[in-house]
Short mmCIF file of C-alpha atoms in Angstrom, two decimals:
data_model
loop_
_atom_site.label_atom_id
_atom_site.label_comp_id
_atom_site.label_asym_id
_atom_site.label_seq_id
_atom_site.Cartn_x
_atom_site.Cartn_y
_atom_site.Cartn_z
CA UNK A 1 -49.28 -32.41 15.37
CA UNK A 2 -52.04 -34.18 17.30
CA UNK A 3 -54.55 -31.51 18.35
CA UNK A 4 -57.59 -32.98 20.10
CA UNK A 5 -59.58 -29.75 20.07
CA UNK A 6 -59.78 -27.64 16.94
CA UNK A 7 -62.33 -24.80 17.43
CA UNK A 8 -61.98 -23.88 13.77
CA UNK A 9 -63.97 -26.99 12.82
CA UNK A 10 -67.08 -25.13 14.02
CA UNK A 11 -66.22 -22.25 11.67
CA UNK A 12 -65.56 -24.37 8.58
CA UNK A 13 -68.64 -23.32 6.56
CA UNK A 14 -71.45 -20.80 6.61
CA UNK A 15 -73.94 -23.55 7.47
CA UNK A 16 -71.91 -24.73 10.46
CA UNK A 17 -71.28 -21.17 11.64
CA UNK A 18 -75.01 -20.48 11.52
CA UNK A 19 -75.83 -23.68 13.42
CA UNK A 20 -73.56 -22.85 16.34
CA UNK A 21 -74.23 -19.10 16.45
CA UNK A 22 -74.92 -18.12 20.06
CA UNK A 23 -76.57 -14.72 19.61
CA UNK A 24 -79.27 -13.91 17.07
CA UNK A 25 -81.08 -10.72 16.14
CA UNK A 26 -84.59 -10.40 14.76
CA UNK A 27 -86.67 -7.29 13.97
CA UNK A 28 -88.75 -8.19 17.04
CA UNK A 29 -85.75 -7.29 19.22
CA UNK A 30 -85.95 -3.63 18.21
CA UNK A 31 -87.79 -0.52 19.34
CA UNK A 32 -87.45 2.31 16.83
CA UNK A 33 -87.27 5.84 18.30
CA UNK A 34 -89.36 8.21 16.17
CA UNK A 35 -89.65 12.00 16.16
CA UNK A 36 -92.90 13.87 15.54
CA UNK A 37 -93.22 17.57 14.79
CA UNK A 38 -96.12 19.90 14.14
CA UNK A 39 -97.49 20.55 10.66
CA UNK A 40 -98.63 18.56 7.65
CA UNK A 41 -96.70 16.83 4.89
CA UNK A 42 -93.41 17.74 6.58
CA UNK A 43 -90.28 15.63 6.81
CA UNK A 44 -86.92 17.07 7.87
CA UNK A 45 -83.69 15.18 8.34
CA UNK A 46 -81.79 15.51 11.61
CA UNK A 47 -78.47 16.89 10.36
CA UNK A 48 -76.39 15.03 12.95
CA UNK A 49 -78.27 11.75 12.38
CA UNK A 50 -78.14 10.91 8.67
CA UNK A 51 -81.19 8.94 7.59
CA UNK A 52 -83.28 9.91 10.63
CA UNK A 53 -86.16 12.34 10.18
CA UNK A 54 -88.69 14.38 12.10
CA UNK A 55 -92.13 13.69 10.64
CA UNK A 56 -95.39 15.55 10.85
CA UNK A 57 -98.13 13.23 12.18
CA UNK A 58 -99.55 12.41 8.73
CA UNK A 59 -96.20 11.33 7.29
CA UNK A 60 -95.29 9.53 10.49
CA UNK A 61 -98.11 7.07 9.75
CA UNK A 62 -96.44 6.17 6.46
CA UNK A 63 -93.12 5.64 8.24
CA UNK A 64 -94.71 3.34 10.80
CA UNK A 65 -96.52 1.37 8.09
CA UNK A 66 -93.21 0.77 6.30
CA UNK A 67 -91.59 -0.36 9.54
CA UNK A 68 -94.46 -2.71 10.39
CA UNK A 69 -94.00 -4.37 6.99
CA UNK A 70 -90.37 -5.00 7.97
CA UNK A 71 -91.39 -6.67 11.23
CA UNK A 72 -90.74 -3.74 13.57
CA UNK A 73 -93.63 -3.66 16.00
CA UNK A 74 -92.53 -1.24 18.74
CA UNK A 75 -91.89 2.50 18.58
CA UNK A 76 -90.67 5.07 21.10
CA UNK A 77 -92.24 8.46 20.36
CA UNK A 78 -90.53 11.81 21.02
CA UNK A 79 -91.96 15.30 20.31
CA UNK A 80 -90.23 18.25 18.67
CA UNK A 81 -92.10 21.30 19.97
CA UNK A 82 -91.72 24.97 19.12
CA UNK A 83 -90.15 27.03 21.88
CA UNK A 84 -93.28 29.09 22.53
CA UNK A 85 -95.12 25.95 23.69
CA UNK A 86 -92.55 25.22 26.38
CA UNK A 87 -92.80 26.54 29.93
CA UNK A 88 -91.38 26.00 33.38
CA UNK A 89 -93.99 23.39 34.34
CA UNK A 90 -94.11 21.45 31.05
CA UNK A 91 -97.86 22.04 30.85
CA UNK A 92 -98.03 21.12 27.16
CA UNK A 93 -97.18 17.53 28.14
CA UNK A 94 -100.72 16.97 29.42
CA UNK A 95 -102.60 18.87 26.70
CA UNK A 96 -104.96 16.23 25.26
CA UNK A 97 -105.15 18.11 21.97
CA UNK A 98 -101.41 18.77 21.81
CA UNK A 99 -98.99 17.22 19.35
CA UNK A 100 -97.77 14.35 21.52
CA UNK A 101 -100.97 12.95 22.96
CA UNK A 102 -102.95 13.37 19.75
CA UNK A 103 -100.20 11.54 17.83
CA UNK A 104 -100.29 8.62 20.27
CA UNK A 105 -104.06 8.34 19.74
CA UNK A 106 -103.69 8.54 15.96
CA UNK A 107 -101.04 5.81 15.87
CA UNK A 108 -103.08 3.47 18.06
CA UNK A 109 -106.21 4.12 16.00
CA UNK A 110 -104.46 3.18 12.76
CA UNK A 111 -102.07 0.54 14.12
CA UNK A 112 -103.75 -1.00 17.19
CA UNK A 113 -101.40 -3.97 17.05
CA UNK A 114 -98.15 -2.00 17.53
CA UNK A 115 -96.57 -1.20 20.89
CA UNK A 116 -96.19 2.51 21.59
CA UNK A 117 -93.62 3.50 24.19
CA UNK A 118 -93.56 7.05 25.46
CA UNK A 119 -91.02 9.32 27.09
CA UNK A 120 -91.87 10.55 30.59
CA UNK A 121 -89.64 13.56 31.24
CA UNK A 122 -90.00 17.31 31.27
CA UNK A 123 -87.18 18.29 28.93
CA UNK A 124 -89.07 18.26 25.57
CA UNK A 125 -91.70 20.58 27.10
CA UNK A 126 -89.57 22.59 29.52
CA UNK A 127 -88.42 26.13 28.84
CA UNK A 128 -85.38 25.26 30.97
CA UNK A 129 -84.51 22.14 28.96
CA UNK A 130 -84.10 20.03 32.09
CA UNK A 131 -85.80 16.79 33.09
CA UNK A 132 -87.01 18.29 36.36
CA UNK A 133 -88.59 21.41 37.76
CA UNK A 134 -86.06 24.21 38.14
CA UNK A 135 -86.04 26.67 41.05
CA UNK A 136 -83.11 29.03 41.64
CA UNK A 137 -80.87 26.92 39.45
CA UNK A 138 -81.68 23.69 41.33
CA UNK A 139 -83.49 20.63 39.96
CA UNK A 140 -86.25 19.84 42.47
CA UNK A 141 -86.88 16.13 42.84
CA UNK A 142 -90.19 15.69 44.67
CA UNK A 143 -92.22 18.47 43.00
CA UNK A 144 -91.10 17.02 39.66
CA UNK A 145 -92.71 13.68 40.54
CA UNK A 146 -96.16 15.26 40.57
CA UNK A 147 -95.62 16.64 37.07
CA UNK A 148 -94.31 13.30 35.80
CA UNK A 149 -97.27 11.41 37.27
CA UNK A 150 -99.77 13.69 35.51
CA UNK A 151 -97.82 13.28 32.28
CA UNK A 152 -97.80 9.49 32.66
CA UNK A 153 -101.54 9.26 33.25
CA UNK A 154 -102.22 11.52 30.26
CA UNK A 155 -100.07 9.29 28.04
CA UNK A 156 -101.84 6.17 29.30
CA UNK A 157 -105.20 7.79 28.58
CA UNK A 158 -104.02 8.50 25.03
CA UNK A 159 -103.26 4.80 24.50
CA UNK A 160 -99.59 4.31 25.38
CA UNK A 161 -98.61 0.69 26.06
CA UNK A 162 -95.30 1.26 27.87
CA UNK A 163 -94.09 4.39 29.64
CA UNK A 164 -90.40 5.26 29.75
CA UNK A 165 -89.47 7.47 32.72
CA UNK A 166 -86.18 8.92 31.48
CA UNK A 167 -85.81 11.75 33.99
CA UNK A 168 -83.75 9.97 36.68
CA UNK A 169 -85.60 11.61 39.56
CA UNK A 170 -85.48 9.56 42.76
CA UNK A 171 -88.70 7.66 43.44
CA UNK A 172 -90.30 8.36 40.07
CA UNK A 173 -91.14 4.76 39.19
CA UNK A 174 -93.11 4.17 42.38
CA UNK A 175 -94.86 7.54 42.13
CA UNK A 176 -95.86 6.93 38.51
CA UNK A 177 -96.95 3.35 39.23
CA UNK A 178 -99.22 4.54 42.03
CA UNK A 179 -100.73 7.24 39.82
CA UNK A 180 -101.35 4.81 36.97
CA UNK A 181 -102.96 2.25 39.23
CA UNK A 182 -105.16 4.86 40.89
CA UNK A 183 -106.35 5.98 37.45
CA UNK A 184 -107.18 2.41 36.42
CA UNK A 185 -104.17 1.83 34.14
CA UNK A 186 -102.84 -1.26 35.88
CA UNK A 187 -101.95 -2.87 32.54
CA UNK A 188 -99.74 -0.04 31.30
CA UNK A 189 -96.10 -1.04 31.69
CA UNK A 190 -93.08 0.94 32.86
CA UNK A 191 -89.72 0.56 31.13
CA UNK A 192 -87.54 2.49 33.53
CA UNK A 193 -84.34 4.18 32.46
CA UNK A 194 -82.70 2.55 35.45
CA UNK A 195 -79.09 3.26 34.52
CA UNK A 196 -79.03 6.46 32.47
CA UNK A 197 -75.59 8.01 32.40
CA UNK A 198 -74.58 11.66 31.99
CA UNK A 199 -73.13 10.85 28.59
CA UNK A 200 -71.51 12.79 25.77
CA UNK A 201 -73.38 10.58 23.28
CA UNK A 202 -76.77 12.37 23.51
CA UNK A 203 -75.91 15.42 21.42
CA UNK A 204 -77.67 14.48 18.15
CA UNK A 205 -80.86 13.55 20.02
CA UNK A 206 -80.97 17.00 21.59
CA UNK A 207 -80.54 18.44 18.10
CA UNK A 208 -83.54 16.41 16.95
CA UNK A 209 -85.76 17.79 19.72
CA UNK A 210 -84.12 21.18 20.32
CA UNK A 211 -84.13 20.15 23.97
CA UNK A 212 -80.64 20.91 25.24
CA UNK A 213 -80.54 22.35 28.77
CA UNK A 214 -80.59 26.14 28.85
CA UNK A 215 -78.01 26.18 31.63
CA UNK A 216 -75.62 23.78 33.32
CA UNK A 217 -75.75 20.04 32.70
CA UNK A 218 -77.62 16.98 33.92
CA UNK A 219 -74.97 15.53 36.19
CA UNK A 220 -76.98 15.99 39.40
CA UNK A 221 -79.55 13.47 38.21
CA UNK A 222 -77.97 11.36 35.47
CA UNK A 223 -75.33 8.86 36.56
CA UNK A 224 -71.55 9.30 36.64
CA UNK A 225 -69.99 7.31 33.75
CA UNK A 226 -67.30 6.11 36.18
CA UNK A 227 -69.76 4.14 38.32
CA UNK A 228 -71.12 0.62 37.94
CA UNK A 229 -72.21 -0.39 41.46
CA UNK A 230 -74.49 2.63 41.46
CA UNK A 231 -76.36 1.06 38.54
CA UNK A 232 -77.30 -1.87 40.76
CA UNK A 233 -78.67 0.52 43.39
CA UNK A 234 -80.83 2.28 40.80
CA UNK A 235 -81.99 -1.02 39.31
CA UNK A 236 -82.91 -2.53 42.68
CA UNK A 237 -84.91 0.56 43.63
CA UNK A 238 -86.81 0.50 40.33
CA UNK A 239 -87.62 -3.18 40.74
CA UNK A 240 -88.96 -2.51 44.25
CA UNK A 241 -91.01 0.44 42.95
CA UNK A 242 -92.76 -1.61 40.28
CA UNK A 243 -90.81 -1.29 37.02
CA UNK A 244 -91.59 -3.96 34.43
CA UNK A 245 -88.37 -3.57 32.43
CA UNK A 246 -85.04 -1.86 33.08
CA UNK A 247 -82.99 0.14 30.61
CA UNK A 248 -79.30 0.94 30.28
CA UNK A 249 -78.47 4.13 28.36
CA UNK A 250 -76.20 4.49 26.38
CA UNK A 251 -75.48 0.95 25.20
CA UNK A 252 -72.12 0.53 23.47
CA UNK A 253 -69.98 2.30 26.07
CA UNK A 254 -71.90 0.50 28.84
CA UNK A 255 -71.97 -3.14 27.74
CA UNK A 256 -70.56 -4.05 31.14
CA UNK A 257 -73.56 -2.41 32.81
CA UNK A 258 -75.97 -4.34 30.59
CA UNK A 259 -74.22 -7.55 31.60
CA UNK A 260 -74.18 -6.51 35.26
CA UNK A 261 -77.94 -5.95 35.33
CA UNK A 262 -78.61 -9.11 33.34
CA UNK A 263 -76.72 -11.15 35.94
CA UNK A 264 -78.42 -9.52 38.93
CA UNK A 265 -82.00 -8.74 37.89
CA UNK A 266 -84.68 -11.06 36.55
CA UNK A 267 -86.68 -8.40 34.73
CA UNK A 268 -86.22 -7.89 30.97
CA UNK A 269 -83.19 -5.71 30.24
CA UNK A 270 -83.32 -3.12 27.48
CA UNK A 271 -80.54 -0.98 26.08
CA UNK A 272 -80.68 2.31 24.21
CA UNK A 273 -78.25 2.44 21.29
CA UNK A 274 -78.25 6.22 21.42
CA UNK A 275 -78.00 8.97 18.82
CA UNK A 276 -74.27 9.60 19.22
CA UNK A 277 -73.49 5.91 18.79
CA UNK A 278 -75.59 5.89 15.63
CA UNK A 279 -73.99 9.10 14.34
CA UNK A 280 -70.44 7.82 14.83
CA UNK A 281 -71.00 4.75 12.67
CA UNK A 282 -72.88 6.75 10.04
CA UNK A 283 -70.15 9.40 9.85
CA UNK A 284 -67.36 6.84 9.57
CA UNK A 285 -69.27 4.92 6.91
CA UNK A 286 -69.90 8.07 4.86
CA UNK A 287 -66.18 8.80 4.94
CA UNK A 288 -65.37 5.29 3.81
CA UNK A 289 -63.61 4.44 7.05
CA UNK A 290 -65.96 1.61 8.02
CA UNK A 291 -68.29 -0.81 6.31
CA UNK A 292 -71.44 0.77 7.73
CA UNK A 293 -73.70 -2.26 7.40
CA UNK A 294 -71.23 -4.63 9.03
CA UNK A 295 -70.44 -2.16 11.82
CA UNK A 296 -74.16 -1.66 12.48
CA UNK A 297 -74.87 -5.37 12.81
CA UNK A 298 -71.76 -5.98 14.91
CA UNK A 299 -72.77 -3.19 17.29
CA UNK A 300 -76.31 -4.52 17.66
CA UNK A 301 -75.09 -8.09 18.17
CA UNK A 302 -72.71 -6.90 20.89
CA UNK A 303 -75.57 -5.23 22.75
CA UNK A 304 -77.67 -8.37 22.65
CA UNK A 305 -74.70 -10.59 23.47
CA UNK A 306 -74.07 -8.49 26.60
CA UNK A 307 -77.55 -9.41 27.83
CA UNK A 308 -80.10 -6.98 26.40
CA UNK A 309 -83.47 -8.52 25.61
CA UNK A 310 -84.66 -5.42 23.74
CA UNK A 311 -82.69 -2.74 21.87
CA UNK A 312 -83.88 0.80 21.22
CA UNK A 313 -81.97 1.77 18.12
CA UNK A 314 -82.11 4.22 15.21
CA UNK A 315 -80.68 1.37 13.13
CA UNK A 316 -83.89 -0.68 13.55
CA UNK A 317 -85.20 -0.08 10.04
CA UNK A 318 -81.88 -0.69 8.28
CA UNK A 319 -81.11 -3.72 10.42
CA UNK A 320 -84.56 -5.21 9.79
CA UNK A 321 -84.01 -4.90 6.04
CA UNK A 322 -80.72 -6.80 6.35
CA UNK A 323 -82.23 -9.47 8.58
CA UNK A 324 -85.12 -9.95 6.18
CA UNK A 325 -82.94 -10.22 3.08
#
């Protein structure tokens, strides 16, 4: 048999496979989501996310130091607040002495070289558990923007490098950008959750923050999983409003959306490998149904191969250890 082309020749050895590998991961590709809670010397595992912990601020510094040694240089901070500190207007979100803002300052004081990304949304601070202001069972868009803008400026004042509006309110990127610029924070970036879907894969995250909505769901502001063209509309609006990066969330069930944005937008594309995606692989690995390490790396490679420049992932620490070995 005279075969002119034999693709297997490029798979003949590990050296050749490495030479022709198209997609590569490094620890610099990752942002690690981290959870902070009140107290001292406290560390509690999120039951639905094996290996992921809520840390009190003092222990969180040790966690970040370990990650920095592995080459992870970016962190997305989320607060776990007691219910009595939550209210309708998310007022705790702008408390300069509160858990979230004081933790941002502490991280930047100890690790000035790392990039701290923040979450701009009401749900961790809201007694309603929604990302927007609730009146008579309705999520009000425009009044929410004022709250988000104050939150964004407070986070910038605390030292945040990149803000992540995750609320999916219309017009929030432009409103926040204007507020930041007016306050003198022209160098603070915005990584917009441009295509955030109303997904079933967020459950473990809501466990971690105790932030599930107290009524209804988030389908009036998060996107319909059936839609892809709508993602382009959201992305184009965020570009026009001043976003510096665009995010797709979740990642694995939306690889086509990552690719779609990559092909149509010139800004960096990020993807959030969310809690449910993490939990599925962990659960299957613990039951012996999957090789957890291989499944983790294959999932992360697929996200980058689809077009993501940056990956927010709870696997960041484990993946960095593998990549460094």
